[in-house]
PDB file of C-alpha atoms in Angstrom:
ATOM      1  CA  UNK N   3     -21.640 -49.419   5.512  1.00  0.00           C
ATOM      2  CA  UNK N   4     -24.255 -48.394   8.027  1.00  0.00           C
ATOM      3  CA  UNK N   5     -27.215 -50.524   9.053  1.00  0.00           C
ATOM      4  CA  UNK N   6     -29.588 -49.617   6.267  1.00  0.00           C
ATOM      5  CA  UNK N   7     -31.314 -50.722   3.096  1.00  0.00           C
ATOM      6  CA  UNK N   8     -27.862 -51.805   1.894  1.00  0.00           C
ATOM      7  CA  UNK N   9     -27.161 -54.475   4.533  1.00  0.00           C
ATOM      8  CA  UNK N  10     -27.842 -57.211   1.968  1.00  0.00           C
ATOM      9  CA  UNK N  11     -25.734 -55.679  -0.817  1.00  0.00           C
ATOM     10  CA  UNK N  12     -22.260 -56.753  -1.895  1.00  0.00           C
ATOM     11  CA  UNK N  13     -19.862 -55.525  -4.559  1.00  0.00           C
ATOM     12  CA  UNK N  14     -19.164 -57.231  -7.847  1.00  0.00           C
ATOM     13  CA  UNK N  15     -15.944 -55.673  -9.197  1.00  0.00           C
ATOM     14  CA  UNK N  16     -15.679 -53.205  -6.318  1.00  0.00           C
ATOM     15  CA  UNK N  17     -14.705 -49.738  -7.613  1.00  0.00           C
ATOM     16  CA  UNK N  18     -11.811 -47.748  -6.211  1.00  0.00           C
ATOM     17  CA  UNK N  19     -14.051 -44.739  -5.530  1.00  0.00           C
ATOM     18  CA  UNK N  20     -17.613 -44.888  -4.234  1.00  0.00           C
ATOM     19  CA  UNK N  21     -19.848 -43.297  -1.593  1.00  0.00           C
ATOM     20  CA  UNK N  22     -22.686 -44.931   0.352  1.00  0.00           C
ATOM     21  CA  UNK N  23     -24.775 -42.457   2.297  1.00  0.00           C
ATOM     22  CA  UNK N  24     -28.263 -43.161   3.638  1.00  0.00           C
ATOM     23  CA  UNK N  25     -30.365 -44.311   0.675  1.00  0.00           C
ATOM     24  CA  UNK N  26     -27.836 -43.097  -1.884  1.00  0.00           C
ATOM     25  CA  UNK N  27     -24.931 -44.745  -3.690  1.00  0.00           C
ATOM     26  CA  UNK N  28     -22.371 -42.952  -5.852  1.00  0.00           C
ATOM     27  CA  UNK N  29     -20.083 -44.944  -8.127  1.00  0.00           C
ATOM     28  CA  UNK N  30     -17.118 -43.257  -9.789  1.00  0.00           C
ATOM     29  CA  UNK N  31     -16.529 -45.267 -12.956  1.00  0.00           C
ATOM     30  CA  UNK N  32     -13.120 -46.359 -14.145  1.00  0.00           C
ATOM     31  CA  UNK N  33     -11.920 -46.365 -17.779  1.00  0.00           C
ATOM     32  CA  UNK N  34     -12.383 -49.485 -19.910  1.00  0.00           C
ATOM     33  CA  UNK N  35     -15.048 -51.074 -17.707  1.00  0.00           C
ATOM     34  CA  UNK N  36     -18.048 -52.770 -19.288  1.00  0.00           C
ATOM     35  CA  UNK N  37     -20.437 -55.726 -19.418  1.00  0.00           C
ATOM     36  CA  UNK N  38     -20.767 -57.485 -22.786  1.00  0.00           C
ATOM     37  CA  UNK N  39     -20.465 -61.012 -24.180  1.00  0.00           C
ATOM     38  CA  UNK N  40     -19.369 -61.906 -27.730  1.00  0.00           C
ATOM     39  CA  UNK N  41     -22.219 -60.850 -30.061  1.00  0.00           C
ATOM     40  CA  UNK N  42     -21.060 -58.908 -33.135  1.00  0.00           C
ATOM     41  CA  UNK N  43     -18.076 -57.214 -31.473  1.00  0.00           C
ATOM     42  CA  UNK N  44     -16.513 -60.518 -30.460  1.00  0.00           C
ATOM     43  CA  UNK N  45     -15.057 -59.255 -27.188  1.00  0.00           C
ATOM     44  CA  UNK N  46     -15.989 -60.329 -23.681  1.00  0.00           C
ATOM     45  CA  UNK N  47     -16.059 -57.800 -20.836  1.00  0.00           C
ATOM     46  CA  UNK N  48     -17.218 -58.516 -17.295  1.00  0.00           C
ATOM     47  CA  UNK N  49     -15.460 -55.875 -15.197  1.00  0.00           C
ATOM     48  CA  UNK N  50     -18.128 -53.202 -14.561  1.00  0.00           C
ATOM     49  CA  UNK N  51     -18.632 -52.388 -10.862  1.00  0.00           C
ATOM     50  CA  UNK N  52     -22.024 -53.370  -9.489  1.00  0.00           C
ATOM     51  CA  UNK N  53     -23.671 -53.171  -6.050  1.00  0.00           C
ATOM     52  CA  UNK N  54     -25.997 -56.177  -5.766  1.00  0.00           C
ATOM     53  CA  UNK N  55     -28.175 -58.156  -3.364  1.00  0.00           C
ATOM     54  CA  UNK N  56     -29.327 -61.750  -3.646  1.00  0.00           C
ATOM     55  CA  UNK N  57     -32.989 -62.533  -4.361  1.00  0.00           C
ATOM     56  CA  UNK N  58     -34.414 -66.041  -4.702  1.00  0.00           C
ATOM     57  CA  UNK N  59     -38.127 -65.403  -5.119  1.00  0.00           C
ATOM     58  CA  UNK N  60     -40.332 -63.281  -7.365  1.00  0.00           C
ATOM     59  CA  UNK N  61     -39.700 -59.579  -6.708  1.00  0.00           C
ATOM     60  CA  UNK N  62     -39.701 -56.018  -7.999  1.00  0.00           C
ATOM     61  CA  UNK N  63     -36.606 -53.829  -7.671  1.00  0.00           C
ATOM     62  CA  UNK N  64     -36.694 -50.097  -8.366  1.00  0.00           C
ATOM     63  CA  UNK N  65     -34.113 -47.284  -8.291  1.00  0.00           C
ATOM     64  CA  UNK N  66     -33.514 -43.726  -9.468  1.00  0.00           C
ATOM     65  CA  UNK N  67     -30.387 -43.021 -11.543  1.00  0.00           C
ATOM     66  CA  UNK N  68     -28.637 -39.699 -12.178  1.00  0.00           C
ATOM     67  CA  UNK N  69     -25.954 -39.462 -14.843  1.00  0.00           C
ATOM     68  CA  UNK N  70     -25.510 -35.759 -15.621  1.00  0.00           C
ATOM     69  CA  UNK N  71     -21.707 -36.106 -15.549  1.00  0.00           C
ATOM     70  CA  UNK N  72     -21.581 -38.770 -18.276  1.00  0.00           C
ATOM     71  CA  UNK N  73     -19.746 -37.144 -21.198  1.00  0.00           C
ATOM     72  CA  UNK N  74     -17.975 -39.895 -23.150  1.00  0.00           C
ATOM     73  CA  UNK N  75     -19.407 -42.345 -25.692  1.00  0.00           C
ATOM     74  CA  UNK N  76     -20.914 -45.403 -23.937  1.00  0.00           C
ATOM     75  CA  UNK N  77     -20.677 -43.962 -20.395  1.00  0.00           C
ATOM     76  CA  UNK N  78     -23.637 -45.719 -18.749  1.00  0.00           C
ATOM     77  CA  UNK N  79     -25.430 -46.526 -15.523  1.00  0.00           C
ATOM     78  CA  UNK N  80     -28.544 -48.408 -14.506  1.00  0.00           C
ATOM     79  CA  UNK N  81     -29.682 -51.676 -12.959  1.00  0.00           C
ATOM     80  CA  UNK N  82     -28.152 -55.112 -13.272  1.00  0.00           C
ATOM     81  CA  UNK N  83     -29.628 -58.582 -12.827  1.00  0.00           C
ATOM     82  CA  UNK N  84     -26.709 -61.006 -12.524  1.00  0.00           C
ATOM     83  CA  UNK N  85     -26.494 -64.793 -12.344  1.00  0.00           C
ATOM     84  CA  UNK N  86     -22.948 -65.266 -13.660  1.00  0.00           C
ATOM     85  CA  UNK N  87     -20.690 -63.790 -16.355  1.00  0.00           C
ATOM     86  CA  UNK N  88     -22.591 -65.649 -19.090  1.00  0.00           C
ATOM     87  CA  UNK N  89     -26.147 -64.893 -17.892  1.00  0.00           C
ATOM     88  CA  UNK N  90     -27.292 -61.403 -16.895  1.00  0.00           C
ATOM     89  CA  UNK N  91     -29.433 -58.399 -17.833  1.00  0.00           C
ATOM     90  CA  UNK N  92     -28.509 -54.714 -17.711  1.00  0.00           C
ATOM     91  CA  UNK N  93     -30.841 -51.748 -18.214  1.00  0.00           C
ATOM     92  CA  UNK N  94     -29.347 -48.284 -18.536  1.00  0.00           C
ATOM     93  CA  UNK N  95     -29.045 -44.896 -20.084  1.00  0.00           C
ATOM     94  CA  UNK N  96     -25.777 -44.241 -21.852  1.00  0.00           C
ATOM     95  CA  UNK N  97     -24.092 -41.244 -23.407  1.00  0.00           C
ATOM     96  CA  UNK N  98     -24.139 -41.169 -27.211  1.00  0.00           C
ATOM     97  CA  UNK N  99     -23.375 -37.535 -28.124  1.00  0.00           C
ATOM     98  CA  UNK N 100     -24.336 -33.981 -27.202  1.00  0.00           C
ATOM     99  CA  UNK N 101     -27.744 -34.366 -28.877  1.00  0.00           C
ATOM    100  CA  UNK N 102     -29.014 -37.750 -27.662  1.00  0.00           C
ATOM    101  CA  UNK N 103     -28.574 -40.418 -25.050  1.00  0.00           C
ATOM    102  CA  UNK N 104     -29.598 -44.043 -25.431  1.00  0.00           C
ATOM    103  CA  UNK N 105     -32.127 -45.758 -23.203  1.00  0.00           C
ATOM    104  CA  UNK N 106     -31.501 -49.448 -23.599  1.00  0.00           C
ATOM    105  CA  UNK N 107     -31.310 -52.978 -22.312  1.00  0.00           C
ATOM    106  CA  UNK N 108     -29.003 -55.930 -22.831  1.00  0.00           C
ATOM    107  CA  UNK N 109     -29.997 -59.521 -22.107  1.00  0.00           C
ATOM    108  CA  UNK N 110     -27.126 -61.988 -22.037  1.00  0.00           C
ATOM    109  CA  UNK N 111     -28.160 -65.629 -22.301  1.00  0.00           C
ATOM    110  CA  UNK N 112     -25.607 -68.452 -22.313  1.00  0.00           C
ATOM    111  CA  UNK N 113     -22.735 -66.174 -23.200  1.00  0.00           C
ATOM    112  CA  UNK N 114     -24.296 -64.015 -25.926  1.00  0.00           C
ATOM    113  CA  UNK N 115     -25.534 -60.451 -25.468  1.00  0.00           C
ATOM    114  CA  UNK N 116     -28.218 -58.606 -27.386  1.00  0.00           C
ATOM    115  CA  UNK N 117     -28.906 -54.872 -27.361  1.00  0.00           C
ATOM    116  CA  UNK N 118     -32.177 -52.963 -27.740  1.00  0.00           C
ATOM    117  CA  UNK N 119     -32.279 -49.158 -27.446  1.00  0.00           C
ATOM    118  CA  UNK N 120     -34.068 -45.952 -28.296  1.00  0.00           C
ATOM    119  CA  UNK N 121     -32.753 -42.394 -28.408  1.00  0.00           C
ATOM    120  CA  UNK N 122     -33.827 -39.935 -25.724  1.00  0.00           C
ATOM    121  CA  UNK N 123     -32.991 -36.213 -25.324  1.00  0.00           C
ATOM    122  CA  UNK N 124     -29.497 -35.441 -24.054  1.00  0.00           C
ATOM    123  CA  UNK N 125     -30.914 -33.222 -21.304  1.00  0.00           C
ATOM    124  CA  UNK N 126     -32.756 -36.201 -19.768  1.00  0.00           C
ATOM    125  CA  UNK N 127     -30.223 -36.818 -16.981  1.00  0.00           C
ATOM    126  CA  UNK N 128     -32.411 -38.801 -14.565  1.00  0.00           C
ATOM    127  CA  UNK N 129     -34.233 -42.084 -15.024  1.00  0.00           C
ATOM    128  CA  UNK N 130     -36.076 -44.504 -12.766  1.00  0.00           C
ATOM    129  CA  UNK N 131     -36.022 -48.230 -13.521  1.00  0.00           C
ATOM    130  CA  UNK N 132     -38.095 -51.119 -12.208  1.00  0.00           C
ATOM    131  CA  UNK N 133     -37.262 -54.770 -12.812  1.00  0.00           C
ATOM    132  CA  UNK N 134     -39.705 -57.514 -11.829  1.00  0.00           C
ATOM    133  CA  UNK N 135     -39.334 -61.278 -11.759  1.00  0.00           C
ATOM    134  CA  UNK N 136     -41.810 -64.120 -12.195  1.00  0.00           C
ATOM    135  CA  UNK N 137     -39.891 -67.382 -12.296  1.00  0.00           C
ATOM    136  CA  UNK N 138     -37.548 -67.356 -15.297  1.00  0.00           C
ATOM    137  CA  UNK N 139     -39.294 -64.326 -16.847  1.00  0.00           C
ATOM    138  CA  UNK N 140     -38.440 -60.681 -16.216  1.00  0.00           C
ATOM    139  CA  UNK N 141     -40.221 -57.400 -16.920  1.00  0.00           C
ATOM    140  CA  UNK N 142     -38.381 -54.078 -17.274  1.00  0.00           C
ATOM    141  CA  UNK N 143     -39.975 -50.633 -16.948  1.00  0.00           C
ATOM    142  CA  UNK N 144     -38.673 -47.068 -16.909  1.00  0.00           C
ATOM    143  CA  UNK N 145     -40.003 -43.720 -15.732  1.00  0.00           C
ATOM    144  CA  UNK N 146     -38.919 -40.111 -16.121  1.00  0.00           C
ATOM    145  CA  UNK N 147     -40.640 -38.992 -12.903  1.00  0.00           C
ATOM    146  CA  UNK N 148     -40.612 -42.019 -10.592  1.00  0.00           C
ATOM    147  CA  UNK N 149     -44.410 -42.237 -10.688  1.00  0.00           C
ATOM    148  CA  UNK N 150     -45.581 -43.361 -14.118  1.00  0.00           C
ATOM    149  CA  UNK N 151     -43.729 -46.406 -15.463  1.00  0.00           C
ATOM    150  CA  UNK N 152     -43.812 -47.754 -18.994  1.00  0.00           C
ATOM    151  CA  UNK N 153     -42.772 -51.086 -20.443  1.00  0.00           C
ATOM    152  CA  UNK N 154     -39.310 -51.378 -21.922  1.00  0.00           C
ATOM    153  CA  UNK N 155     -38.991 -55.112 -22.289  1.00  0.00           C
ATOM    154  CA  UNK N 156     -40.122 -58.580 -21.238  1.00  0.00           C
ATOM    155  CA  UNK N 157     -37.566 -61.384 -21.449  1.00  0.00           C
ATOM    156  CA  UNK N 158     -36.772 -64.968 -20.479  1.00  0.00           C
ATOM    157  CA  UNK N 159     -33.529 -66.234 -18.957  1.00  0.00           C
ATOM    158  CA  UNK N 160     -32.646 -69.552 -20.558  1.00  0.00           C
ATOM    159  CA  UNK N 161     -30.368 -70.856 -17.832  1.00  0.00           C
ATOM    160  CA  UNK N 162     -32.400 -72.281 -14.957  1.00  0.00           C
ATOM    161  CA  UNK N 163     -31.710 -69.950 -12.043  1.00  0.00           C
ATOM    162  CA  UNK N 164     -33.083 -69.757  -8.535  1.00  0.00           C
ATOM    163  CA  UNK N 165     -30.988 -67.123  -6.774  1.00  0.00           C
ATOM    164  CA  UNK N 166     -30.063 -64.008  -8.716  1.00  0.00           C
ATOM    165  CA  UNK N 167     -28.255 -60.834  -7.760  1.00  0.00           C
ATOM    166  CA  UNK N 168     -29.943 -57.522  -8.520  1.00  0.00           C
ATOM    167  CA  UNK N 169     -28.856 -53.929  -7.980  1.00  0.00           C
ATOM    168  CA  UNK N 170     -27.054 -51.078  -9.712  1.00  0.00           C
ATOM    169  CA  UNK N 171     -24.006 -50.734 -11.934  1.00  0.00           C
ATOM    170  CA  UNK N 172     -22.048 -48.074 -13.806  1.00  0.00           C
ATOM    171  CA  UNK N 173     -19.201 -48.234 -16.288  1.00  0.00           C
ATOM    172  CA  UNK N 174     -17.128 -46.354 -18.847  1.00  0.00           C
ATOM    173  CA  UNK N 175     -16.146 -48.651 -21.732  1.00  0.00           C
ATOM    174  CA  UNK N 176     -13.919 -45.973 -23.285  1.00  0.00           C
ATOM    175  CA  UNK N 177     -11.127 -43.973 -21.626  1.00  0.00           C
ATOM    176  CA  UNK N 178     -13.297 -41.898 -19.301  1.00  0.00           C
ATOM    177  CA  UNK N 179     -14.754 -41.626 -15.810  1.00  0.00           C
ATOM    178  CA  UNK N 180     -17.900 -40.099 -14.321  1.00  0.00           C
ATOM    179  CA  UNK N 181     -19.982 -40.114 -11.139  1.00  0.00           C
ATOM    180  CA  UNK N 182     -23.195 -42.150 -11.337  1.00  0.00           C
ATOM    181  CA  UNK N 183     -25.677 -41.536  -8.518  1.00  0.00           C
ATOM    182  CA  UNK N 184     -28.355 -44.012  -7.386  1.00  0.00           C
ATOM    183  CA  UNK N 185     -31.137 -43.320  -4.882  1.00  0.00           C
ATOM    184  CA  UNK N 186     -34.733 -44.168  -3.945  1.00  0.00           C
ATOM    185  CA  UNK N 187     -33.983 -47.889  -3.730  1.00  0.00           C
ATOM    186  CA  UNK N 188     -37.085 -50.040  -3.355  1.00  0.00           C
ATOM    187  CA  UNK N 189     -37.524 -53.808  -3.353  1.00  0.00           C
ATOM    188  CA  UNK N 190     -40.386 -56.067  -2.416  1.00  0.00           C
ATOM    189  CA  UNK N 191     -43.132 -58.328  -3.757  1.00  0.00           C
ATOM    190  CA  UNK N 192     -43.542 -58.542  -7.517  1.00  0.00           C
ATOM    191  CA  UNK N 193     -45.538 -55.611  -8.949  1.00  0.00           C
ATOM    192  CA  UNK N 194     -45.768 -57.227 -12.385  1.00  0.00           C
ATOM    193  CA  UNK N 195     -49.305 -58.531 -12.471  1.00  0.00           C
ATOM    194  CA  UNK N 196     -49.740 -62.240 -13.145  1.00  0.00           C
ATOM    195  CA  UNK N 197     -51.218 -63.103 -16.539  1.00  0.00           C
ATOM    196  CA  UNK N 198     -54.697 -64.538 -16.052  1.00  0.00           C
TER     197      UNK N 198
END
């Protein structure tokens, strides 16, 4: 890893194949990798590769994702906020079928995951995400052009956390593999305006 924006990043579940080049990260997913805890399906998965940095104050983190090669049900990539295996948030686009993809978010609090999603066109193969923190509350936005962001979700983490890890992840819960590309990394002071 060169001296760059990624000096503070470390791997969670380091993948066998990846590329770090300038302000760009490529993760080649491995079959049967995922993040999910208990709800409805019953299973627990915590083996998705993620490239994360520690943050202990309010912040905003933003990145561009490209997932044109995703071709199997549930292939996904996006951003991850991670405290531990029982407390985390992922925001991603995932492959559903040849007609639609799913733009969604999962908040996992105290070992139980939820899932909120909407369908988007299958030819939408790029997405920007921004995640902002104010204390125990988090605000998630997405953009199709990297300029105009819209609200996806506001949520609260129930476990009291100071330091969190935030960054990017990609996984293939079924028997597949694809290249997920991340670029235009930005992090800094919280852009989520305080409520007056």
